[in-house]
Amino acid sequence: MKQRTISGALDLIVWIAMAAIIVGALTFGIFAGYGVYAEQQKAELRRLVEDIDEVEAGFVAAREAEKSFMIELRGSRIEEHRRIVAEVAQTLDRTEEQLTALGLETEHQARIADLREHLTTYQAAFMEMAETHNRLGHTDDDGLKAEMRVAARDLEQRVRAIDDPEMLVRVLMMRRYEKDFLVRGDDSLLGDIDTQAGEFLDILAGLGIDEDTMIAIEDSLMAYQGSFFTIVGERMALPLLVEDMNATVAATEAPLRETVAAVQADVARIEARTMLVQGLLMAISAVAMLCSVVAFVISARRLCRRIGAPMEAVTHALTDLAAGKENITVPESDLGEITEICAAIGTFRDGLAERERLKAESEAQRLEQERLQIAHAEERSAAAERERQMLSERAEQEARAAAEIAEVVAACAAGDFSHRLSIEDKTGVFVKISQGINCIGDAAETGLTDAMQVMRALARGDLTQRMATDHPGIFRQIADAVNDTVGALDRIVGEILEGAAAIDSSSSEVASAAADISQRSERSAATLEETAAALEELSASVKASAGTAGEARTLASDAQERANSSQEIGTRTAEAIQRIAASSDKISKATSIIEDIAFQTNLLALNAGVEAARAGPAGAGFSVVASEVRALAQRSSEAAREINGLIEESVNEVQRGVGLVDANAEALTSVLEGIRAIVSRISQIADTSSEQSVSITELTSAMHSLDRTTQENVAILEETTAASSSLFDEARRLNAAVAHFTRLQAAGARAIAAE
């Protein structure tokens, strides 16, 4: 009976202990699972904060790309701006998805929508501004500037055709006011252009020319004025577009700051809530464990009291053990059950002490881990706040620097180069940009002032003035050009003669090289035929295959060396053609300078004729001289245009020659590759004589194919030779044309001297 009672009591105690362990395991599992979930949510929050920072940085990068485009006017900057805006839009989409996953889409949906709308509006305004610049044209040879230039030339040619100096002066004055407006942007010049156009039409109406010619000249004037005032409208619209774009960016800053602040507040709130839930779970786990221990103690005490008097000592021991005493004395007895119970009590006492020790260590570890997590969270929050403040300060500094740079660039675009940027309050790349813009302003102001002084002296007829040559960059080139223009006409003609002689010599070298290549290709074709015959003999004599293969290898190597020589000759031919092209470019530049000089001379002659006409009979002789100078300038301009036409034809022929030489190089490359294949195959024949018959058959077929290719190459080389001869003839004609131009200039000079 006692045995059964003690056994039942122990079984009950075991079940209670198991229940306590299960409850502890469940609470620990819940705590650990929520800890993993909390870490995942914190990672999502960190990614959300990073995406918000990327959106803010993306807006700053888009503004930098916008300023770079306004300074450089390059198409690559438009693509860079489009890419940055697309990345910002993708980041906004990703941010909205993360907010939805975190259950915050309702609170931030309106702000994200505002940011996306402002981003779209800003991109559209930027693209409209870029399209306006593209329509205007980045140089005088594209866009509306090119159209206006063509219309102005057409009007000038029609006025020259009727040979009226007054009308030509009005056209030239309109061109002058047009260029001044494009440089300075002065609106008062528009009235001057209208005044000149009105005087032009009054003079045209009083000439008494035929109606068709008058209508054609009026249409040309309308086309020129239409192109010019279209450019004026586009240029006036640019500041409004920039103002709209800046207003859009300013309107974006407020919702962006609100979104950043709201997201950071939500992140802090979610992190605090996560920490609170973790603390609650930890408290619940502790309470559950405590309740399990209390239930175990109460059950044990109640069961011990039911055992009876023989178990009193054991009861006292268990009572002391339940009360938390670890240094209890285990009763001793000679009874088996009591002894077993006492032994169990001793074991349980030791296990309870060990569990209490482990529990204390676990609690200490848990407290330490909680403290570390709180410290890490505070450090991350502080680091994020510092980084946000740094980015905000940096954005404000960059915005101020960009505004100052835009103001100075706008002043430079308006023709005022006196403004400078301070570099003390700037950092990073803006220091270099400010220094560069200041250097540009200094160089432009000094160089333009010197050039203006020289031009005013030239306008007065004073050719003794020179522009200082200590300017850097393009102003040094302008100084050289202005100084060389005064006395460079005879030197330019000498350069034209030297260029023509260079073309003659180079074309002769091209013809000689082409003939040499043709002869070498014919010899290569003959060598290949001999090699094919040798291979056929090898197929009939299998036993002597090794020696014959060696001979074929030697022949193929010779052919390869000759092909290499042909390739080197082709390279020299290409270099000679490139020298011809360079000489043509040099002549083209020289004729352009001559044409500009002729234009300036024509303008001076027109002004002189007008002044002579106003002087009356006293200026009749000067009027005759001015007419002759004007005629000479027109003939110089026509001759320069003829030379330009001949040079363009020569350049086209040179380009065709380059194409033929390239084709020849490709053909020679094919020959080299084929010869290398031959050498490889012949080596295989020498090494593997057992398969010689099959290999020789294949090699013979390849040699026949190579022979056909070589014959085709010979035909191509003959065509190259013919093209080189044609180029030589073109060079001769160009030389003759230049010599004729020199004689014409000399005759014109003698005529002026006679006058």
Short mmCIF file of N, CA and C in Angstrom, two decimals, residues 450-570:
data_model
loop_
_atom_site.label_atom_id
_atom_site.label_comp_id
_atom_site.label_asym_id
_atom_site.label_seq_id
_atom_site.Cartn_x
_atom_site.Cartn_y
_atom_site.Cartn_z
N ASP A 450 40.54 93.10 -75.39
CA ASP A 450 41.66 93.30 -76.32
C ASP A 450 41.21 93.16 -77.77
N ALA A 451 40.39 92.13 -78.04
CA ALA A 451 39.92 91.94 -79.41
C ALA A 451 39.08 93.11 -79.88
N MET A 452 38.24 93.68 -79.00
CA MET A 452 37.41 94.82 -79.36
C MET A 452 38.28 96.04 -79.69
N GLN A 453 39.37 96.23 -78.94
CA GLN A 453 40.25 97.37 -79.24
C GLN A 453 40.89 97.22 -80.61
N VAL A 454 41.35 95.99 -80.94
CA VAL A 454 41.99 95.77 -82.24
C VAL A 454 40.97 95.94 -83.36
N MET A 455 39.74 95.43 -83.15
CA MET A 455 38.72 95.55 -84.19
C MET A 455 38.34 97.01 -84.43
N ARG A 456 38.26 97.81 -83.33
CA ARG A 456 37.97 99.23 -83.52
C ARG A 456 39.09 99.91 -84.30
N ALA A 457 40.36 99.51 -84.02
CA ALA A 457 41.47 100.08 -84.79
C ALA A 457 41.37 99.70 -86.26
N LEU A 458 41.05 98.42 -86.53
CA LEU A 458 40.88 97.99 -87.91
C LEU A 458 39.74 98.73 -88.59
N ALA A 459 38.64 99.00 -87.85
CA ALA A 459 37.52 99.74 -88.43
C ALA A 459 37.94 101.16 -88.81
N ARG A 460 38.91 101.73 -88.08
CA ARG A 460 39.42 103.06 -88.41
C ARG A 460 40.47 103.03 -89.52
N GLY A 461 40.86 101.79 -89.92
CA GLY A 461 41.89 101.68 -90.94
C GLY A 461 43.29 101.62 -90.40
N ASP A 462 43.45 101.50 -89.12
CA ASP A 462 44.76 101.42 -88.47
C ASP A 462 45.19 99.96 -88.41
N LEU A 463 46.11 99.55 -89.27
CA LEU A 463 46.58 98.17 -89.33
C LEU A 463 47.83 97.95 -88.50
N THR A 464 48.25 98.94 -87.74
CA THR A 464 49.45 98.78 -86.91
C THR A 464 49.15 98.17 -85.55
N GLN A 465 47.88 98.17 -85.18
CA GLN A 465 47.51 97.63 -83.87
C GLN A 465 47.58 96.10 -83.88
N ARG A 466 47.98 95.53 -82.77
CA ARG A 466 48.03 94.06 -82.62
C ARG A 466 47.40 93.69 -81.28
N MET A 467 46.86 92.53 -81.27
CA MET A 467 46.25 92.00 -80.05
C MET A 467 47.32 91.24 -79.24
N ALA A 468 47.33 91.46 -77.94
CA ALA A 468 48.31 90.77 -77.08
C ALA A 468 48.17 89.26 -77.20
N THR A 469 49.30 88.57 -77.21
CA THR A 469 49.31 87.11 -77.41
C THR A 469 49.53 86.34 -76.13
N ASP A 470 49.37 87.01 -74.98
CA ASP A 470 49.57 86.30 -73.71
C ASP A 470 48.28 85.71 -73.15
N HIS A 471 47.25 85.66 -73.99
CA HIS A 471 45.99 85.07 -73.53
C HIS A 471 46.06 83.54 -73.65
N PRO A 472 45.35 82.84 -72.76
CA PRO A 472 45.35 81.36 -72.87
C PRO A 472 44.22 80.87 -73.76
N GLY A 473 44.35 79.62 -74.24
CA GLY A 473 43.24 78.91 -74.88
C GLY A 473 42.80 79.54 -76.19
N ILE A 474 41.46 79.62 -76.38
CA ILE A 474 40.88 80.10 -77.62
C ILE A 474 41.19 81.57 -77.86
N PHE A 475 41.38 82.36 -76.77
CA PHE A 475 41.70 83.77 -76.98
C PHE A 475 43.12 83.93 -77.52
N ARG A 476 44.01 82.99 -77.19
CA ARG A 476 45.33 83.01 -77.83
C ARG A 476 45.18 82.74 -79.33
N GLN A 477 44.29 81.82 -79.67
CA GLN A 477 44.04 81.53 -81.09
C GLN A 477 43.40 82.74 -81.78
N ILE A 478 42.44 83.39 -81.06
CA ILE A 478 41.83 84.59 -81.64
C ILE A 478 42.88 85.68 -81.85
N ALA A 479 43.79 85.86 -80.87
CA ALA A 479 44.84 86.87 -81.01
C ALA A 479 45.74 86.55 -82.21
N ASP A 480 46.12 85.28 -82.33
CA ASP A 480 46.95 84.90 -83.48
C ASP A 480 46.22 85.15 -84.79
N ALA A 481 44.91 84.79 -84.82
CA ALA A 481 44.15 84.96 -86.06
C ALA A 481 44.01 86.45 -86.42
N VAL A 482 43.71 87.29 -85.42
CA VAL A 482 43.56 88.73 -85.68
C VAL A 482 44.88 89.33 -86.14
N ASN A 483 45.97 88.94 -85.49
CA ASN A 483 47.28 89.50 -85.87
C ASN A 483 47.74 89.01 -87.23
N ASP A 484 47.40 87.73 -87.55
CA ASP A 484 47.83 87.19 -88.85
C ASP A 484 47.00 87.73 -90.00
N THR A 485 45.75 88.18 -89.72
CA THR A 485 44.85 88.60 -90.80
C THR A 485 45.37 89.83 -91.53
N VAL A 486 46.07 90.74 -90.82
CA VAL A 486 46.48 92.03 -91.38
C VAL A 486 47.41 91.84 -92.59
N GLY A 487 48.41 90.99 -92.47
CA GLY A 487 49.37 90.85 -93.57
C GLY A 487 49.57 89.45 -94.05
N ALA A 488 48.49 88.57 -93.99
CA ALA A 488 48.67 87.14 -94.23
C ALA A 488 48.18 86.69 -95.60
N LEU A 489 47.76 87.56 -96.51
CA LEU A 489 47.18 87.10 -97.76
C LEU A 489 48.21 86.40 -98.63
N ASP A 490 49.41 87.00 -98.75
CA ASP A 490 50.43 86.34 -99.58
C ASP A 490 50.90 85.02 -98.95
N ARG A 491 50.96 84.98 -97.60
CA ARG A 491 51.35 83.74 -96.93
C ARG A 491 50.31 82.63 -97.13
N ILE A 492 49.05 83.02 -97.12
CA ILE A 492 47.97 82.04 -97.33
C ILE A 492 48.06 81.43 -98.72
N VAL A 493 48.34 82.31 -99.72
CA VAL A 493 48.48 81.78 -101.09
C VAL A 493 49.67 80.83 -101.16
N GLY A 494 50.78 81.19 -100.46
CA GLY A 494 51.93 80.28 -100.44
C GLY A 494 51.58 78.94 -99.82
N GLU A 495 50.77 78.97 -98.74
CA GLU A 495 50.35 77.70 -98.12
C GLU A 495 49.48 76.89 -99.06
N ILE A 496 48.66 77.58 -99.86
CA ILE A 496 47.82 76.86 -100.84
C ILE A 496 48.71 76.17 -101.86
N LEU A 497 49.75 76.88 -102.34
CA LEU A 497 50.65 76.27 -103.32
C LEU A 497 51.39 75.08 -102.72
N GLU A 498 51.84 75.22 -101.45
CA GLU A 498 52.53 74.10 -100.81
C GLU A 498 51.60 72.91 -100.64
N GLY A 499 50.34 73.19 -100.24
CA GLY A 499 49.37 72.10 -100.10
C GLY A 499 49.10 71.39 -101.42
N ALA A 500 49.00 72.18 -102.51
CA ALA A 500 48.77 71.56 -103.83
C ALA A 500 49.96 70.70 -104.22
N ALA A 501 51.18 71.18 -103.93
CA ALA A 501 52.37 70.38 -104.24
C ALA A 501 52.38 69.09 -103.42
N ALA A 502 51.97 69.20 -102.15
CA ALA A 502 51.92 68.00 -101.30
C ALA A 502 50.91 67.00 -101.84
N ILE A 503 49.75 67.49 -102.31
CA ILE A 503 48.76 66.58 -102.90
C ILE A 503 49.32 65.90 -104.13
N ASP A 504 50.03 66.68 -104.97
CA ASP A 504 50.62 66.11 -106.18
C ASP A 504 51.61 65.00 -105.82
N SER A 505 52.50 65.29 -104.84
CA SER A 505 53.51 64.30 -104.46
C SER A 505 52.87 63.06 -103.83
N SER A 506 51.90 63.29 -102.94
CA SER A 506 51.26 62.16 -102.26
C SER A 506 50.48 61.29 -103.23
N SER A 507 49.79 61.93 -104.19
CA SER A 507 49.04 61.14 -105.16
C SER A 507 49.99 60.31 -106.03
N SER A 508 51.17 60.88 -106.34
CA SER A 508 52.16 60.10 -107.09
C SER A 508 52.62 58.88 -106.29
N GLU A 509 52.84 59.09 -104.98
CA GLU A 509 53.23 57.96 -104.13
C GLU A 509 52.12 56.90 -104.07
N VAL A 510 50.87 57.34 -104.01
CA VAL A 510 49.75 56.39 -103.98
C VAL A 510 49.71 55.56 -105.25
N ALA A 511 49.89 56.21 -106.41
CA ALA A 511 49.86 55.49 -107.67
C ALA A 511 51.01 54.47 -107.75
N SER A 512 52.22 54.91 -107.32
CA SER A 512 53.38 54.00 -107.35
C SER A 512 53.16 52.81 -106.42
N ALA A 513 52.66 53.10 -105.19
CA ALA A 513 52.42 52.02 -104.24
C ALA A 513 51.37 51.05 -104.74
N ALA A 514 50.31 51.57 -105.37
CA ALA A 514 49.26 50.70 -105.90
C ALA A 514 49.81 49.79 -106.99
N ALA A 515 50.67 50.34 -107.88
CA ALA A 515 51.27 49.51 -108.92
C ALA A 515 52.17 48.43 -108.32
N ASP A 516 52.93 48.81 -107.29
CA ASP A 516 53.79 47.82 -106.63
C ASP A 516 52.97 46.70 -106.00
N ILE A 517 51.84 47.08 -105.34
CA ILE A 517 50.97 46.06 -104.73
C ILE A 517 50.42 45.12 -105.80
N SER A 518 50.04 45.68 -106.95
CA SER A 518 49.48 44.84 -108.03
C SER A 518 50.51 43.82 -108.50
N GLN A 519 51.78 44.28 -108.70
CA GLN A 519 52.82 43.35 -109.15
C GLN A 519 53.08 42.26 -108.12
N ARG A 520 53.15 42.64 -106.83
CA ARG A 520 53.39 41.64 -105.79
C ARG A 520 52.23 40.64 -105.71
N SER A 521 51.00 41.12 -105.89
CA SER A 521 49.85 40.21 -105.85
C SER A 521 49.90 39.22 -107.01
N GLU A 522 50.34 39.68 -108.20
CA GLU A 522 50.46 38.76 -109.33
C GLU A 522 51.51 37.68 -109.02
N ARG A 523 52.64 38.11 -108.41
CA ARG A 523 53.65 37.11 -108.06
C ARG A 523 53.12 36.13 -107.02
N SER A 524 52.31 36.64 -106.06
CA SER A 524 51.71 35.74 -105.06
C SER A 524 50.77 34.75 -105.72
N ALA A 525 50.02 35.21 -106.72
CA ALA A 525 49.11 34.30 -107.43
C ALA A 525 49.90 33.20 -108.16
N ALA A 526 51.05 33.61 -108.80
CA ALA A 526 51.87 32.60 -109.48
C ALA A 526 52.44 31.60 -108.49
N THR A 527 52.86 32.10 -107.32
CA THR A 527 53.40 31.21 -106.30
C THR A 527 52.35 30.22 -105.82
N LEU A 528 51.13 30.70 -105.65
CA LEU A 528 50.05 29.81 -105.22
C LEU A 528 49.74 28.74 -106.27
N GLU A 529 49.82 29.12 -107.54
CA GLU A 529 49.61 28.11 -108.59
C GLU A 529 50.69 27.02 -108.53
N GLU A 530 51.94 27.44 -108.32
CA GLU A 530 53.02 26.46 -108.19
C GLU A 530 52.79 25.54 -106.99
N THR A 531 52.33 26.12 -105.89
CA THR A 531 52.06 25.32 -104.69
C THR A 531 50.96 24.29 -104.96
N ALA A 532 49.92 24.69 -105.70
CA ALA A 532 48.83 23.76 -106.03
C ALA A 532 49.35 22.60 -106.89
N ALA A 533 50.23 22.94 -107.86
CA ALA A 533 50.79 21.87 -108.70
C ALA A 533 51.65 20.91 -107.87
N ALA A 534 52.41 21.48 -106.92
CA ALA A 534 53.23 20.63 -106.05
C ALA A 534 52.37 19.70 -105.22
N LEU A 535 51.24 20.20 -104.74
CA LEU A 535 50.35 19.36 -103.94
C LEU A 535 49.74 18.23 -104.78
N GLU A 536 49.43 18.49 -106.05
CA GLU A 536 48.91 17.43 -106.92
C GLU A 536 49.95 16.33 -107.13
N GLU A 537 51.22 16.73 -107.28
CA GLU A 537 52.27 15.73 -107.41
C GLU A 537 52.41 14.90 -106.13
N LEU A 538 52.21 15.56 -104.97
CA LEU A 538 52.27 14.83 -103.71
C LEU A 538 51.19 13.76 -103.62
N SER A 539 49.99 14.06 -104.15
CA SER A 539 48.91 13.07 -104.09
C SER A 539 49.24 11.82 -104.91
N ALA A 540 50.09 11.94 -105.98
CA ALA A 540 50.45 10.78 -106.79
C ALA A 540 51.61 9.99 -106.19
N SER A 541 52.38 10.64 -105.30
CA SER A 541 53.52 9.94 -104.70
C SER A 541 53.40 9.99 -103.19
N VAL A 542 52.73 9.02 -102.63
CA VAL A 542 52.47 8.98 -101.18
C VAL A 542 53.77 8.73 -100.42
N LYS A 543 54.69 7.90 -100.99
CA LYS A 543 55.91 7.55 -100.27
C LYS A 543 56.81 8.75 -100.04
N ALA A 544 56.77 9.76 -101.00
CA ALA A 544 57.65 10.94 -100.86
C ALA A 544 56.91 12.13 -100.24
N SER A 545 55.86 11.82 -99.48
CA SER A 545 54.99 12.90 -98.95
C SER A 545 55.73 13.81 -97.96
N ALA A 546 56.61 13.25 -97.14
CA ALA A 546 57.25 14.06 -96.11
C ALA A 546 58.14 15.14 -96.72
N GLY A 547 58.99 14.77 -97.69
CA GLY A 547 59.88 15.75 -98.30
C GLY A 547 59.11 16.80 -99.09
N THR A 548 58.09 16.34 -99.83
CA THR A 548 57.30 17.29 -100.61
C THR A 548 56.54 18.25 -99.71
N ALA A 549 56.06 17.73 -98.56
CA ALA A 549 55.36 18.61 -97.61
C ALA A 549 56.31 19.68 -97.09
N GLY A 550 57.57 19.33 -96.82
CA GLY A 550 58.52 20.34 -96.38
C GLY A 550 58.72 21.42 -97.42
N GLU A 551 58.82 21.00 -98.70
CA GLU A 551 58.98 21.98 -99.77
C GLU A 551 57.76 22.90 -99.86
N ALA A 552 56.57 22.30 -99.72
CA ALA A 552 55.35 23.12 -99.76
C ALA A 552 55.30 24.09 -98.59
N ARG A 553 55.78 23.61 -97.43
CA ARG A 553 55.82 24.51 -96.27
C ARG A 553 56.72 25.71 -96.54
N THR A 554 57.88 25.46 -97.20
CA THR A 554 58.80 26.56 -97.53
C THR A 554 58.15 27.55 -98.48
N LEU A 555 57.47 27.02 -99.51
CA LEU A 555 56.80 27.89 -100.47
C LEU A 555 55.71 28.73 -99.80
N ALA A 556 54.95 28.07 -98.91
CA ALA A 556 53.88 28.81 -98.22
C ALA A 556 54.45 29.91 -97.34
N SER A 557 55.61 29.64 -96.69
CA SER A 557 56.23 30.67 -95.85
C SER A 557 56.66 31.86 -96.70
N ASP A 558 57.24 31.56 -97.90
CA ASP A 558 57.61 32.67 -98.80
C ASP A 558 56.39 33.50 -99.19
N ALA A 559 55.32 32.79 -99.50
CA ALA A 559 54.09 33.51 -99.88
C ALA A 559 53.59 34.36 -98.72
N GLN A 560 53.72 33.82 -97.50
CA GLN A 560 53.28 34.58 -96.33
C GLN A 560 54.12 35.84 -96.14
N GLU A 561 55.44 35.72 -96.35
CA GLU A 561 56.30 36.90 -96.24
C GLU A 561 55.94 37.94 -97.29
N ARG A 562 55.65 37.46 -98.53
CA ARG A 562 55.28 38.42 -99.58
C ARG A 562 53.94 39.09 -99.25
N ALA A 563 53.02 38.31 -98.71
CA ALA A 563 51.74 38.91 -98.33
C ALA A 563 51.93 39.93 -97.22
N ASN A 564 52.83 39.63 -96.28
CA ASN A 564 53.13 40.59 -95.23
C ASN A 564 53.71 41.87 -95.82
N SER A 565 54.60 41.72 -96.82
CA SER A 565 55.16 42.89 -97.48
C SER A 565 54.07 43.70 -98.17
N SER A 566 53.13 42.97 -98.81
CA SER A 566 52.01 43.67 -99.48
C SER A 566 51.17 44.42 -98.46
N GLN A 567 50.98 43.81 -97.30
CA GLN A 567 50.19 44.47 -96.26
C GLN A 567 50.88 45.74 -95.77
N GLU A 568 52.22 45.69 -95.62
CA GLU A 568 52.96 46.88 -95.22
C GLU A 568 52.84 48.00 -96.26
N ILE A 569 52.89 47.61 -97.55
CA ILE A 569 52.73 48.61 -98.61
C ILE A 569 51.34 49.23 -98.54
N GLY A 570 50.31 48.39 -98.28
CA GLY A 570 48.95 48.92 -98.13
C GLY A 570 48.86 49.91 -96.98
#
